[in-house]
mmCIF file of C-alpha atoms in Angstrom:
data_model
loop_
_atom_site.group_PDB
_atom_site.id
_atom_site.type_symbol
_atom_site.label_atom_id
_atom_site.label_comp_id
_atom_site.label_asym_id
_atom_site.label_seq_id
_atom_site.Cartn_x
_atom_site.Cartn_y
_atom_site.Cartn_z
ATOM 1 C CA MET Q 1 -3.858 37.575 -82.425
ATOM 2 C CA ILE Q 2 -0.744 36.689 -80.670
ATOM 3 C CA GLU Q 3 -0.431 40.253 -79.541
ATOM 4 C CA ALA Q 4 -3.694 39.867 -77.604
ATOM 5 C CA PHE Q 5 -2.442 36.900 -75.823
ATOM 6 C CA LEU Q 6 1.013 38.316 -75.292
ATOM 7 C CA PRO Q 7 0.187 40.185 -72.125
ATOM 8 C CA VAL Q 8 -1.690 37.179 -70.884
ATOM 9 C CA VAL Q 9 1.270 35.024 -71.615
ATOM 10 C CA THR Q 10 3.505 37.573 -69.980
ATOM 11 C CA VAL Q 11 1.362 37.685 -66.983
ATOM 12 C CA LEU Q 12 1.266 33.969 -66.910
ATOM 13 C CA CYS Q 13 5.021 33.804 -67.285
ATOM 14 C CA LEU Q 14 5.471 36.385 -64.617
ATOM 15 C CA THR Q 15 2.971 34.594 -62.445
ATOM 16 C CA THR Q 16 4.732 31.364 -63.064
ATOM 17 C CA ALA Q 17 7.992 32.978 -62.203
ATOM 18 C CA GLU Q 18 6.547 34.365 -59.072
ATOM 19 C CA ALA Q 19 5.004 31.026 -58.375
ATOM 20 C CA GLN Q 20 8.330 29.402 -58.897
ATOM 21 C CA ALA Q 21 9.813 31.869 -56.528
ATOM 22 C CA GLN Q 22 7.172 30.927 -54.022
ATOM 23 C CA PRO Q 23 8.111 27.621 -52.601
ATOM 24 C CA LYS Q 24 5.492 24.966 -52.545
ATOM 25 C CA ILE Q 25 5.166 22.056 -50.330
ATOM 26 C CA LYS Q 26 2.879 19.162 -50.163
ATOM 27 C CA ILE Q 27 0.897 18.759 -46.982
ATOM 28 C CA GLN Q 28 -0.631 15.458 -46.048
ATOM 29 C CA VAL Q 29 -3.356 15.355 -43.428
ATOM 30 C CA GLN Q 30 -4.610 12.045 -42.071
ATOM 31 C CA VAL Q 31 -7.641 11.618 -39.832
ATOM 32 C CA ILE Q 32 -7.358 8.483 -37.707
ATOM 33 C CA GLU Q 33 -9.788 6.946 -35.259
ATOM 34 C CA ALA Q 34 -8.294 4.701 -32.583
ATOM 35 C CA SER Q 35 -10.246 2.453 -30.239
ATOM 36 C CA THR Q 36 -9.585 0.028 -27.446
ATOM 37 C CA LYS Q 37 -12.380 -2.212 -28.626
ATOM 38 C CA SER Q 38 -11.232 -2.798 -32.164
ATOM 39 C CA LYS Q 39 -8.095 -4.650 -33.069
ATOM 40 C CA GLY Q 40 -5.615 -4.121 -35.806
ATOM 41 C CA ILE Q 41 -3.828 -1.019 -37.095
ATOM 42 C CA ASP Q 42 -4.214 0.133 -40.678
ATOM 43 C CA PRO Q 43 -1.070 -0.721 -42.662
ATOM 44 C CA GLN Q 44 -0.869 2.836 -43.938
ATOM 45 C CA LEU Q 45 -0.425 4.010 -40.372
ATOM 46 C CA GLY Q 46 2.623 1.918 -39.632
ATOM 47 C CA LYS Q 47 4.888 4.909 -39.031
ATOM 48 C CA LEU Q 48 2.441 6.384 -36.509
ATOM 49 C CA LYS Q 49 2.029 3.238 -34.417
ATOM 50 C CA LYS Q 50 3.797 4.784 -31.461
ATOM 51 C CA ALA Q 51 1.122 7.459 -31.189
ATOM 52 C CA PHE Q 52 -1.627 4.880 -30.591
ATOM 53 C CA ARG Q 53 -0.321 3.531 -27.302
ATOM 54 C CA GLY Q 54 -3.151 2.215 -25.198
ATOM 55 C CA TYR Q 55 -5.357 1.534 -28.187
ATOM 56 C CA GLN Q 56 -5.628 -1.854 -29.809
ATOM 57 C CA GLY Q 57 -7.027 -0.698 -33.135
ATOM 58 C CA ALA Q 58 -6.617 2.304 -35.453
ATOM 59 C CA LYS Q 59 -8.137 2.992 -38.842
ATOM 60 C CA LEU Q 60 -7.631 5.736 -41.423
ATOM 61 C CA VAL Q 61 -10.906 7.621 -41.664
ATOM 62 C CA ASP Q 62 -9.934 10.384 -44.063
ATOM 63 C CA GLN Q 63 -6.865 11.626 -45.850
ATOM 64 C CA LEU Q 64 -5.997 14.785 -47.747
ATOM 65 C CA GLU Q 65 -2.905 15.767 -49.708
ATOM 66 C CA ALA Q 66 -2.469 19.115 -51.308
ATOM 67 C CA LYS Q 67 0.227 21.406 -52.528
ATOM 68 C CA VAL Q 68 0.262 24.756 -50.909
ATOM 69 C CA GLN Q 69 2.261 27.859 -51.209
ATOM 70 C CA LYS Q 70 3.640 29.945 -48.487
ATOM 71 C CA GLY Q 71 0.820 31.606 -46.598
ATOM 72 C CA SER Q 72 -1.774 29.233 -47.950
ATOM 73 C CA SER Q 73 -3.724 26.735 -45.919
ATOM 74 C CA ILE Q 74 -5.790 23.670 -46.335
ATOM 75 C CA SER Q 75 -8.809 22.675 -44.264
ATOM 76 C CA LEU Q 76 -10.383 19.350 -43.431
ATOM 77 C CA GLU Q 77 -13.615 18.625 -41.620
ATOM 78 C CA ILE Q 78 -13.284 16.337 -38.633
ATOM 79 C CA LEU Q 79 -15.465 14.675 -35.994
ATOM 80 C CA ARG Q 80 -18.594 14.930 -38.157
ATOM 81 C CA LYS Q 81 -19.590 18.161 -36.452
ATOM 82 C CA SER Q 82 -18.359 20.705 -38.910
ATOM 83 C CA ARG Q 83 -15.154 21.176 -37.062
ATOM 84 C CA LEU Q 84 -12.325 22.193 -39.323
ATOM 85 C CA LEU Q 85 -8.687 21.375 -39.081
ATOM 86 C CA SER Q 86 -6.650 23.972 -40.911
ATOM 87 C CA VAL Q 87 -2.985 23.720 -41.772
ATOM 88 C CA THR Q 88 -1.157 26.831 -42.933
ATOM 89 C CA PHE Q 89 2.208 26.849 -44.626
ATOM 90 C CA GLN Q 90 3.971 29.725 -42.938
ATOM 91 C CA GLU Q 91 7.608 29.587 -43.943
ATOM 92 C CA LEU Q 92 10.312 27.573 -45.592
ATOM 93 C CA LYS Q 93 13.578 28.175 -43.817
ATOM 94 C CA PRO Q 94 16.951 28.186 -45.502
ATOM 95 C CA ASP Q 95 17.943 24.887 -43.874
ATOM 96 C CA GLY Q 96 14.938 23.266 -45.411
ATOM 97 C CA SER Q 97 12.771 23.315 -42.293
ATOM 98 C CA ILE Q 98 9.091 23.869 -42.874
ATOM 99 C CA GLN Q 99 7.110 25.980 -40.491
ATOM 100 C CA LEU Q 100 3.409 25.222 -40.217
ATOM 101 C CA LYS Q 101 0.482 26.418 -38.194
ATOM 102 C CA VAL Q 102 -2.064 23.795 -37.214
ATOM 103 C CA ALA Q 103 -5.360 25.029 -35.831
ATOM 104 C CA ILE Q 104 -8.803 23.789 -34.859
ATOM 105 C CA GLU Q 105 -11.028 26.803 -34.512
ATOM 106 C CA ALA Q 106 -13.785 24.975 -32.627
ATOM 107 C CA PHE Q 107 -11.329 23.909 -29.917
ATOM 108 C CA LYS Q 108 -9.597 27.284 -29.875
ATOM 109 C CA PHE Q 109 -6.428 25.396 -30.506
ATOM 110 C CA SER Q 110 -3.437 26.403 -32.560
ATOM 111 C CA ALA Q 111 0.131 25.255 -32.653
ATOM 112 C CA GLN Q 112 3.157 26.435 -34.548
ATOM 113 C CA THR Q 113 5.539 23.722 -35.514
ATOM 114 C CA THR Q 114 8.811 23.486 -37.383
ATOM 115 C CA HIS Q 115 9.420 20.320 -39.316
ATOM 116 C CA LYS Q 116 13.124 19.925 -39.648
ATOM 117 C CA LYS Q 117 13.517 16.703 -41.478
ATOM 118 C CA LYS Q 118 11.836 14.939 -44.284
ATOM 119 C CA ASN Q 119 8.521 13.320 -43.490
ATOM 120 C CA ALA Q 120 8.426 14.886 -40.021
ATOM 121 C CA THR Q 121 4.910 14.394 -38.680
ATOM 122 C CA VAL Q 122 3.045 16.183 -35.908
ATOM 123 C CA VAL Q 123 -0.031 14.494 -34.462
ATOM 124 C CA VAL Q 124 -2.830 16.278 -32.665
ATOM 125 C CA ALA Q 125 -4.794 13.844 -30.499
ATOM 126 C CA HIS Q 126 -8.046 14.198 -28.629
ATOM 127 C CA GLU Q 127 -10.045 11.642 -26.648
ATOM 128 C CA THR Q 128 -13.574 11.320 -27.940
ATOM 129 C CA SER Q 129 -14.702 8.777 -25.336
ATOM 130 C CA ASP Q 130 -13.310 6.469 -22.715
ATOM 131 C CA SER Q 131 -12.437 3.901 -25.349
ATOM 132 C CA SER Q 132 -11.696 5.965 -28.441
ATOM 133 C CA ALA Q 133 -9.675 8.925 -29.631
ATOM 134 C CA ILE Q 134 -9.089 10.869 -32.789
ATOM 135 C CA PHE Q 135 -5.632 11.542 -34.175
ATOM 136 C CA LEU Q 136 -4.854 14.242 -36.784
ATOM 137 C CA ALA Q 137 -1.497 13.625 -38.437
ATOM 138 C CA VAL Q 138 0.060 16.460 -40.436
ATOM 139 C CA THR Q 139 3.099 15.787 -42.598
ATOM 140 C CA PRO Q 140 4.705 18.405 -44.870
ATOM 141 C CA ARG Q 141 7.016 17.494 -47.764
ATOM 142 C CA LEU Q 142 9.166 19.576 -50.010
ATOM 143 C CA GLU Q 143 8.412 19.333 -53.682
ATOM 144 C CA MET C 1 12.515 -81.753 64.722
ATOM 145 C CA THR C 2 15.079 -79.414 63.396
ATOM 146 C CA GLU C 3 18.499 -79.122 64.873
ATOM 147 C CA SER C 4 19.117 -76.145 67.021
ATOM 148 C CA ASN C 5 22.084 -74.455 65.415
ATOM 149 C CA ASP C 6 23.528 -70.982 64.893
ATOM 150 C CA GLU C 7 22.840 -71.059 61.204
ATOM 151 C CA ASN C 8 19.192 -70.497 61.867
ATOM 152 C CA LEU C 9 19.977 -67.440 63.983
ATOM 153 C CA ASP C 10 21.964 -65.786 61.184
ATOM 154 C CA GLU C 11 19.050 -65.945 58.818
ATOM 155 C CA PRO C 12 16.581 -63.071 58.910
ATOM 156 C CA GLY C 13 13.949 -65.447 60.253
ATOM 157 C CA PHE C 14 13.396 -69.025 61.089
ATOM 158 C CA THR C 15 13.033 -71.353 58.209
ATOM 159 C CA ALA C 16 9.735 -72.832 57.172
ATOM 160 C CA GLU C 17 10.911 -76.336 58.069
ATOM 161 C CA ALA C 18 11.742 -75.262 61.572
ATOM 162 C CA PHE C 19 8.308 -73.769 62.000
ATOM 163 C CA GLU C 20 6.655 -76.877 60.692
ATOM 164 C CA ALA C 21 8.663 -79.053 63.092
ATOM 165 C CA GLN C 22 7.849 -76.821 66.037
ATOM 166 C CA ASP C 23 4.232 -76.769 64.988
ATOM 167 C CA ALA C 24 4.148 -80.575 65.249
ATOM 168 C CA GLU C 25 5.725 -80.408 68.664
ATOM 169 C CA PHE C 26 3.212 -77.810 69.817
ATOM 170 C CA GLN C 27 0.445 -80.035 68.565
ATOM 171 C CA GLN C 28 1.810 -82.881 70.649
ATOM 172 C CA LEU C 29 2.020 -80.642 73.650
ATOM 173 C CA GLY C 30 -1.492 -79.535 73.116
ATOM 174 C CA GLN C 31 -2.751 -83.116 72.927
ATOM 175 C CA CYS C 32 -0.884 -83.908 76.107
ATOM 176 C CA LEU C 33 -2.379 -80.978 77.928
ATOM 177 C CA ARG C 34 -5.829 -81.871 76.732
ATOM 178 C CA ALA C 35 -5.449 -85.391 77.949
ATOM 179 C CA THR C 36 -4.212 -84.165 81.287
ATOM 180 C CA GLY C 37 -7.036 -81.779 81.584
ATOM 181 C CA GLU C 38 -9.566 -84.463 80.803
ATOM 182 C CA SER C 39 -8.053 -86.777 83.318
ATOM 183 C CA TRP C 40 -8.126 -84.184 85.962
ATOM 184 C CA GLU C 41 -11.677 -83.308 85.134
ATOM 185 C CA ASN C 42 -12.599 -86.792 85.992
ATOM 186 C CA SER C 43 -10.569 -86.746 89.206
ATOM 187 C CA GLN C 44 -11.758 -84.966 92.252
ATOM 188 C CA ASP C 45 -8.448 -83.621 93.493
ATOM 189 C CA TRP C 46 -8.616 -80.059 91.960
ATOM 190 C CA ALA C 47 -6.222 -78.516 94.358
ATOM 191 C CA GLN C 48 -3.337 -80.465 92.891
ATOM 192 C CA PHE C 49 -4.295 -79.674 89.259
ATOM 193 C CA TYR C 50 -2.214 -76.580 88.455
ATOM 194 C CA PRO C 51 1.048 -77.473 90.207
ATOM 195 C CA GLU C 52 0.946 -80.894 88.743
ATOM 196 C CA LEU C 53 0.084 -79.345 85.326
ATOM 197 C CA GLU C 54 3.052 -77.073 85.565
ATOM 198 C CA GLU C 55 5.348 -79.950 86.388
ATOM 199 C CA ARG C 56 4.014 -81.913 83.520
ATOM 200 C CA LEU C 57 4.458 -78.897 81.122
ATOM 201 C CA VAL C 58 8.055 -78.286 82.144
ATOM 202 C CA ALA C 59 8.860 -81.946 81.800
ATOM 203 C CA THR C 60 7.202 -81.999 78.402
ATOM 204 C CA VAL C 61 8.985 -78.910 77.165
ATOM 205 C CA ASN C 62 12.328 -80.195 78.409
ATOM 206 C CA ALA C 63 11.606 -83.467 76.776
ATOM 207 C CA LEU C 64 10.793 -81.702 73.521
ATOM 208 C CA ASN C 65 14.083 -79.718 73.626
ATOM 209 C CA PHE C 66 12.289 -76.590 72.478
ATOM 210 C CA ASP C 67 14.419 -74.289 70.290
ATOM 211 C CA LEU C 68 12.855 -70.980 71.271
ATOM 212 C CA GLU C 69 15.015 -70.436 74.291
ATOM 213 C CA HIS C 70 15.381 -67.101 75.796
ATOM 214 C CA GLY C 71 19.157 -67.085 75.267
ATOM 215 C CA ALA C 72 18.811 -67.748 71.561
ATOM 216 C CA LEU C 73 16.321 -64.957 71.149
ATOM 217 C CA GLN C 74 18.546 -62.660 73.087
ATOM 218 C CA GLN C 75 21.460 -63.440 70.856
ATOM 219 C CA HIS C 76 19.361 -62.923 67.799
ATOM 220 C CA PHE C 77 18.225 -59.521 68.986
ATOM 221 C CA GLU C 78 21.683 -58.383 69.908
ATOM 222 C CA ARG C 79 23.086 -59.426 66.563
ATOM 223 C CA ALA C 80 20.351 -57.504 64.724
ATOM 224 C CA VAL C 81 21.120 -54.382 66.710
ATOM 225 C CA GLU C 82 24.784 -54.679 65.897
ATOM 226 C CA ASP C 83 23.983 -54.924 62.220
ATOM 227 C CA ARG C 84 21.953 -51.747 62.378
ATOM 228 C CA GLU C 85 24.577 -49.888 64.381
ATOM 229 C CA GLY C 86 24.750 -46.212 63.077
ATOM 230 C CA GLN C 87 21.937 -46.655 60.659
ATOM 231 C CA TRP C 88 19.050 -45.498 62.583
ATOM 232 C CA THR C 89 18.375 -44.024 65.976
ATOM 233 C CA ALA C 90 15.274 -42.556 67.372
ATOM 234 C CA PHE C 91 16.890 -39.165 67.960
ATOM 235 C CA THR C 92 18.192 -38.903 64.431
ATOM 236 C CA GLN C 93 14.830 -39.844 63.065
ATOM 237 C CA ARG C 94 13.149 -37.185 65.167
ATOM 238 C CA VAL C 95 15.550 -34.508 63.937
ATOM 239 C CA LEU C 96 14.943 -35.483 60.332
ATOM 240 C CA ASP C 97 11.201 -35.469 60.846
ATOM 241 C CA GLU C 98 11.334 -31.962 62.257
ATOM 242 C CA ALA C 99 13.453 -30.688 59.399
ATOM 243 C CA ASN C 100 11.218 -32.239 56.765
ATOM 244 C CA ARG C 101 8.041 -31.326 58.556
ATOM 245 C CA SER C 102 6.758 -28.976 55.812
ATOM 246 C CA GLU C 103 7.604 -31.462 53.086
ATOM 247 C CA ASN C 104 5.943 -34.268 54.953
ATOM 248 C CA LEU C 105 2.853 -32.141 55.500
ATOM 249 C CA ALA C 106 2.810 -31.167 51.804
ATOM 250 C CA ALA C 107 3.234 -34.778 50.760
ATOM 251 C CA ARG C 108 0.190 -35.663 52.773
ATOM 252 C CA GLN C 109 -1.925 -33.023 50.940
ATOM 253 C CA PRO C 110 -4.079 -33.997 47.959
ATOM 254 C CA LEU C 111 -2.599 -33.737 44.473
ATOM 255 C CA SER C 112 -4.572 -30.635 43.475
ATOM 256 C CA ALA C 113 -3.442 -28.737 46.542
ATOM 257 C CA GLN C 114 0.161 -29.734 45.866
ATOM 258 C CA ALA C 115 -0.090 -28.415 42.300
ATOM 259 C CA VAL C 116 -1.554 -25.105 43.494
ATOM 260 C CA GLU C 117 1.199 -24.658 46.034
ATOM 261 C CA GLU C 118 3.896 -25.390 43.468
ATOM 262 C CA LEU C 119 2.392 -22.932 41.001
ATOM 263 C CA ARG C 120 2.123 -20.264 43.655
ATOM 264 C CA SER C 121 5.755 -20.634 44.562
ATOM 265 C CA ASP C 122 6.796 -20.360 40.888
ATOM 266 C CA ILE C 123 4.771 -17.203 40.419
ATOM 267 C CA GLU C 124 6.167 -15.620 43.520
ATOM 268 C CA SER C 125 9.723 -16.348 42.471
ATOM 269 C CA THR C 126 9.110 -14.924 38.998
ATOM 270 C CA LEU C 127 7.588 -11.773 40.445
ATOM 271 C CA ASP C 128 10.549 -11.346 42.701
ATOM 272 C CA ASP C 129 12.866 -11.500 39.706
ATOM 273 C CA VAL C 130 10.846 -9.093 37.553
ATOM 274 C CA GLU C 131 9.805 -6.591 40.191
ATOM 275 C CA PRO C 132 13.027 -4.538 40.128
ATOM 276 C CA ARG C 133 12.737 -4.021 36.384
ATOM 277 C CA PHE C 134 9.205 -2.667 36.626
ATOM 278 C CA GLU C 135 10.140 -0.375 39.425
ATOM 279 C CA ASN C 136 13.040 1.053 37.423
ATOM 280 C CA GLN C 137 10.856 1.764 34.403
ATOM 281 C CA PHE C 138 8.217 3.350 36.555
ATOM 282 C CA PHE C 139 10.687 5.700 38.187
ATOM 283 C CA ARG C 140 12.256 6.494 34.823
ATOM 284 C CA GLN C 141 8.895 7.462 33.322
ATOM 285 C CA LEU C 142 8.030 9.495 36.340
ATOM 286 C CA GLN C 143 11.289 11.340 36.011
ATOM 287 C CA GLY C 144 10.585 12.059 32.365
ATOM 288 C CA GLN C 145 7.178 13.481 33.107
ATOM 289 C CA LEU C 146 8.541 15.760 35.740
ATOM 290 C CA GLY C 147 10.751 17.424 33.102
ATOM 291 C CA PRO C 148 14.425 18.209 32.999
ATOM 292 C CA GLU C 149 14.634 21.637 34.547
ATOM 293 C CA LYS C 150 12.450 24.419 35.658
ATOM 294 C CA THR C 151 12.176 27.314 33.239
ATOM 295 C CA SER C 152 12.002 30.890 34.310
ATOM 296 C CA LEU C 153 8.861 32.946 34.071
ATOM 297 C CA TRP C 154 10.240 35.104 31.241
ATOM 298 C CA GLN C 155 11.206 32.028 29.233
ATOM 299 C CA ARG C 156 7.793 30.518 29.635
ATOM 300 C CA MET C 157 6.130 33.725 28.485
ATOM 301 C CA ALA C 158 8.399 33.848 25.437
ATOM 302 C CA ASN C 159 7.559 30.228 24.544
ATOM 303 C CA THR C 160 3.846 30.924 24.810
ATOM 304 C CA ILE C 161 4.023 34.013 22.626
ATOM 305 C CA SER C 162 6.110 32.200 20.003
ATOM 306 C CA GLN C 163 3.493 29.476 19.838
ATOM 307 C CA TRP C 164 0.814 32.086 19.128
ATOM 308 C CA ILE C 165 2.877 33.707 16.392
ATOM 309 C CA ARG C 166 4.007 30.501 14.733
ATOM 310 C CA PRO C 167 1.361 29.349 12.261
ATOM 311 C CA PRO C 168 -0.014 25.834 12.587
ATOM 312 C CA SER C 169 1.274 23.050 10.360
ATOM 313 C CA TRP C 170 -1.865 22.983 8.250
ATOM 314 C CA ALA C 171 -1.231 26.560 7.196
ATOM 315 C CA TRP C 172 1.988 25.574 5.451
ATOM 316 C CA GLY C 173 0.168 22.849 3.591
ATOM 317 C CA SER C 174 -2.528 25.265 2.469
ATOM 318 C CA LEU C 175 0.101 27.685 1.241
ATOM 319 C CA ALA C 176 1.763 24.955 -0.776
ATOM 320 C CA VAL C 177 -1.549 23.973 -2.338
ATOM 321 C CA ALA C 178 -2.323 27.580 -3.197
ATOM 322 C CA MET C 179 1.045 27.992 -4.865
ATOM 323 C CA MET C 180 0.518 24.860 -6.905
ATOM 324 C CA ALA C 181 -2.943 25.995 -7.955
ATOM 325 C CA ALA C 182 -1.614 29.377 -9.034
ATOM 326 C CA PHE C 183 1.089 27.692 -11.058
ATOM 327 C CA VAL C 184 -1.438 25.488 -12.813
ATOM 328 C CA LEU C 185 -3.749 28.398 -13.582
ATOM 329 C CA VAL C 186 -0.942 30.444 -15.014
ATOM 330 C CA SER C 187 0.301 27.602 -17.121
ATOM 331 C CA ALA C 188 -3.194 26.953 -18.527
ATOM 332 C CA SER C 189 -3.821 30.542 -19.486
ATOM 333 C CA GLN C 190 -5.500 30.920 -22.857
ATOM 334 C CA ARG C 191 -4.093 34.311 -23.621
ATOM 335 C CA GLU C 192 -0.447 33.584 -23.409
ATOM 336 C CA PRO C 193 0.975 30.947 -25.663
ATOM 337 C CA LEU C 194 3.356 28.403 -24.312
ATOM 338 C CA GLU C 195 6.997 29.063 -24.664
ATOM 339 C CA PRO C 196 8.746 27.221 -27.432
ATOM 340 C CA VAL C 197 9.716 23.739 -26.508
ATOM 341 C CA ALA C 198 13.445 23.559 -26.442
ATOM 342 C CA VAL C 199 14.373 20.547 -28.496
ATOM 343 C CA THR C 200 17.829 19.452 -27.754
ATOM 344 C CA ALA C 201 17.459 15.956 -29.120
ATOM 345 C CA PRO C 202 17.453 15.597 -32.894
ATOM 346 C CA ASN C 203 13.661 15.498 -33.104
ATOM 347 C CA LYS C 204 12.086 15.882 -36.467
ATOM 348 C CA VAL C 205 9.442 18.284 -35.234
ATOM 349 C CA GLN C 206 9.875 21.307 -33.044
ATOM 350 C CA VAL C 207 6.799 22.726 -31.332
ATOM 351 C CA ASP C 208 7.281 26.486 -31.291
ATOM 352 C CA SER C 209 4.061 27.523 -29.561
ATOM 353 C CA ILE C 210 0.676 26.181 -28.482
ATOM 354 C CA GLN C 211 -2.534 27.972 -27.675
ATOM 355 C CA PHE C 212 -5.378 26.023 -26.123
ATOM 356 C CA GLU C 213 -8.208 26.405 -23.589
ATOM 357 C CA GLY C 214 -7.457 23.340 -21.638
ATOM 358 C CA THR C 215 -4.731 20.888 -20.772
ATOM 359 C CA VAL C 216 -2.035 20.068 -23.289
ATOM 360 C CA THR C 217 0.242 17.095 -23.058
ATOM 361 C CA LEU C 218 3.224 17.008 -25.356
ATOM 362 C CA SER C 219 4.871 13.730 -26.189
ATOM 363 C CA GLN C 220 7.972 13.837 -28.322
ATOM 364 C CA SER C 221 10.300 11.270 -29.672
ATOM 365 C CA GLU C 222 12.931 11.376 -32.356
ATOM 366 C CA ASP C 223 10.551 10.752 -35.176
ATOM 367 C CA LEU C 224 7.114 11.514 -33.751
ATOM 368 C CA THR C 225 5.490 14.400 -31.922
ATOM 369 C CA VAL C 226 2.039 14.035 -30.382
ATOM 370 C CA ILE C 227 0.021 16.889 -28.913
ATOM 371 C CA TRP C 228 -2.747 15.620 -26.626
ATOM 372 C CA LEU C 229 -5.684 17.956 -26.072
ATOM 373 C CA ALA C 230 -7.881 17.522 -23.001
ATOM 374 C CA ASP C 231 -10.931 19.401 -21.705
ATOM 375 C CA ALA C 232 -11.403 21.099 -25.045
ATOM 376 C CA SER C 233 -14.538 23.200 -25.382
ATOM 377 C CA GLY C 234 -16.974 22.901 -28.176
#
């Protein structure tokens, strides 16, 4: 009986080993809507206050956190029009810097960023109207 | 009857008392003459009227001791002339009148005419003072328009040709605008990604490359990096 599971266990062990060899990081994606008409900034967005200059109010619309391996990506729908924000974990450098690729296919936008320090956030912003804008905050963390 | 004395002569005129006294004497004389005339009217001897009247008048005047003697008046006149010695003469007055003739004539004009004349004289004097300055400026401008020197025919031809060759000022501006537009188009190209942003400050995030069909604005601080997307399609 055990013999049947042995290869499975081996595979699992090997997979686990390979998985342990593959670094994993946690990626946090926050979708924020800012407006000049509303007032007050969500307490969870305190660290990103500087990004909302010109806007009196900002609220957290959606948030996603996931662990990803190198080469893997996570996607999040934004702007209620089936537009996807995808974040790909490209590389973990020896100095601990995390290289990501942030893309929005509908906008034909992509950016490659290197996050050097802990909790280093990159924000992609886009004006949705004269009085509002959407902010996509991507923060990688080492596990 | 007042006393005839030199004090009266020294005064500018006879005193009122003296006149009143003489007036009474004249009244007496008049009454006497009237009575004489009436008596003679009644008499028939008219031929003897005037000589007898004259004798009566002289006797009456002598009896009255009349003050207005010719000698006293003469003395009075001479003394007045001595007082005014050197002050006025007819010749001097005539000379002064001739010299001040224009002023005297102007003084006799009405007030409005005097004001007009005074204003005219002020204007004329001001124009006289300013006229040289205007003339100098006029000649200076005229000299400037005439030009410094005459240029030769060859030099003039060369200047004309150089003006044709030299492009107008608006051409330089158009060239600058075209260069700027080309720079913007190249920088917004969708095929070529942006060069990595050189982060010299200790920023937490380094933007290695960006691809976008529109305008990208990058805002970086030590702990936050914001990528603004504008004119995005879709």
